[in-house]
Amino acid sequence: MLESHQYLRQFSIKPSVQRSAVMHFLLNNRIHPTIDEIYMALSPTMPTLSKTTVYNTLDLFVEKGAVRALAIDEKNARYDVDISAHGHFMCKSCGKVHDIFDLKPSMFQIPESESFRIDSVEISYLGACKSCKGN
Amino acid sequence: MLESHQYLRQFSIKPSVQRSAVMHFLLNNRIHPTIDEIYMALSPTMPTLSKTTVYNTLDLFVEKGAVRALAIDEKNARYDVDISAHGHFMCKSCGKVHDIFDLKPSMFQIPESESFRIDSVEISYLGACKSCKGN
DNA sequence: CATACTTTTGTAATGATTTCAATAAACTAA
DNA sequence: TTAGTTTATTGAAATCATTACAAAAGTATG
Ligand SMILES: [Mn+2]
Ligand SMILES: [Mn+2]
Ligand SMILES: [Zn+2]
Ligand SMILES: [Zn+2]
């Protein structure tokens, strides 16, 4: 909790109780959670927490660069507190999202373009995970 | 229209009037359209067309491998009739999706993995396009 | 034609996200 | 401290893409 507090300050985010709780969850659950997963995980110990606050909070985290929003899952937005260069794999069967760390750093370079100002890259893989493979 | 007909057959898709019309639109409008854009474009000349049919048709096209679904746009699914290896750029301001063709072929290789069976890759870039840059 | 099978259609349900106004909390200046 | 001001949180309602479903239309087969 105090660490989350510190962590938020590094991104110049004012650490409210709710924001610290959300960041604490993200730092300790590297599962690329959805808004609902975050809300469900926190609401037992924070009964007054509103889902709108979770939306607001994640929007703020993304805006401040503390968290990255992933588009890999068409059903729900997913959030990643690990902002280092890495890719993701989603199992089309169970929906879990995993990190793919062993990719060439060059893959995350921004290509030259006259036409666009490119701000970010997302590298996504789809398929079946080990436990869903035999399905 | 006849070409779309032929094209569908190559993917063993029975070419109904609606399916041919959708494929014709995709082949001639390489804009990575949303379901709604396809529906809006076709309904004037096909007044009985149902949006459900557009959904069904695109699901079928994707299942048969004739079209690729893109996750780059969190708001709507987007569809690409170009199934060759290439990346995409979306302007966060105007929402338009453009092709990025000049990427190393190696970037589209499937990484080795003990844990997953990877079926597809998506490489996405976000930023601002030329006409939105000054915003 | 008659039957079975496939496709299309319209409506209703679902569910994630957004909007918005009211309340609560944090901050500032006197 | 207190009053006034700004910021954050909350809950309810609205929006909107997508899905589910059953009826109607179309197609193929004998
Ligand atoms: Mn990650
Ligand atoms: Mn494309
Ligand atoms: Zn799985
Ligand atoms: Zn633009």
JSON list of C-alpha atoms in Angstrom, two decimals, chain A residues 87-89 99-104 107 123-126, chain B residues 106-121:
[
{"chain": "A", "resi": 87, "resn": "GLY", "atom": "CA", "xyz": [4.15, -8.46, -26.35]},
{"chain": "A", "resi": 88, "resn": "HIS", "atom": "CA", "xyz": [1.00, -10.31, -25.33]},
{"chain": "A", "resi": 89, "resn": "PHE", "atom": "CA", "xyz": [-0.71, -13.56, -26.04]},
{"chain": "A", "resi": 99, "resn": "ASP", "atom": "CA", "xyz": [3.23, -11.71, -21.42]},
{"chain": "A", "resi": 100, "resn": "ILE", "atom": "CA", "xyz": [5.57, -12.50, -24.29]},
{"chain": "A", "resi": 101, "resn": "PHE", "atom": "CA", "xyz": [8.93, -11.19, -23.18]},
{"chain": "A", "resi": 102, "resn": "ASP", "atom": "CA", "xyz": [11.32, -12.94, -25.56]},
{"chain": "A", "resi": 103, "resn": "LEU", "atom": "CA", "xyz": [10.80, -10.67, -28.56]},
{"chain": "A", "resi": 104, "resn": "LYS", "atom": "CA", "xyz": [13.53, -8.76, -30.36]},
{"chain": "A", "resi": 107, "resn": "MET", "atom": "CA", "xyz": [10.23, -5.10, -32.99]},
{"chain": "A", "resi": 123, "resn": "ILE", "atom": "CA", "xyz": [2.23, -6.64, -30.52]},
{"chain": "A", "resi": 124, "resn": "SER", "atom": "CA", "xyz": [-0.46, -9.25, -29.94]},
{"chain": "A", "resi": 125, "resn": "TYR", "atom": "CA", "xyz": [-0.65, -12.98, -30.51]},
{"chain": "A", "resi": 126, "resn": "LEU", "atom": "CA", "xyz": [-3.78, -15.11, -30.49]},
{"chain": "B", "resi": 106, "resn": "SER", "atom": "CA", "xyz": [10.51, -11.40, -39.49]},
{"chain": "B", "resi": 107, "resn": "MET", "atom": "CA", "xyz": [8.19, -9.37, -37.29]},
{"chain": "B", "resi": 108, "resn": "PHE", "atom": "CA", "xyz": [5.31, -11.56, -38.38]},
{"chain": "B", "resi": 109, "resn": "GLN", "atom": "CA", "xyz": [7.02, -14.81, -37.48]},
{"chain": "B", "resi": 110, "resn": "ILE", "atom": "CA", "xyz": [5.31, -16.78, -34.75]},
{"chain": "B", "resi": 111, "resn": "PRO", "atom": "CA", "xyz": [7.60, -16.97, -31.71]},
{"chain": "B", "resi": 112, "resn": "GLU", "atom": "CA", "xyz": [8.47, -20.41, -30.33]},
{"chain": "B", "resi": 113, "resn": "SER", "atom": "CA", "xyz": [6.52, -21.26, -27.22]},
{"chain": "B", "resi": 114, "resn": "GLU", "atom": "CA", "xyz": [6.18, -24.30, -25.00]},
{"chain": "B", "resi": 115, "resn": "SER", "atom": "CA", "xyz": [3.14, -22.81, -23.35]},
{"chain": "B", "resi": 116, "resn": "PHE", "atom": "CA", "xyz": [0.98, -21.68, -26.26]},
{"chain": "B", "resi": 117, "resn": "ARG", "atom": "CA", "xyz": [-0.10, -22.62, -29.73]},
{"chain": "B", "resi": 118, "resn": "ILE", "atom": "CA", "xyz": [0.02, -19.27, -31.48]},
{"chain": "B", "resi": 119, "resn": "ASP", "atom": "CA", "xyz": [-2.24, -18.88, -34.51]},
{"chain": "B", "resi": 120, "resn": "SER", "atom": "CA", "xyz": [-1.97, -15.23, -35.48]},
{"chain": "B", "resi": 121, "resn": "VAL", "atom": "CA", "xyz": [-0.12, -11.96, -34.92]}
]
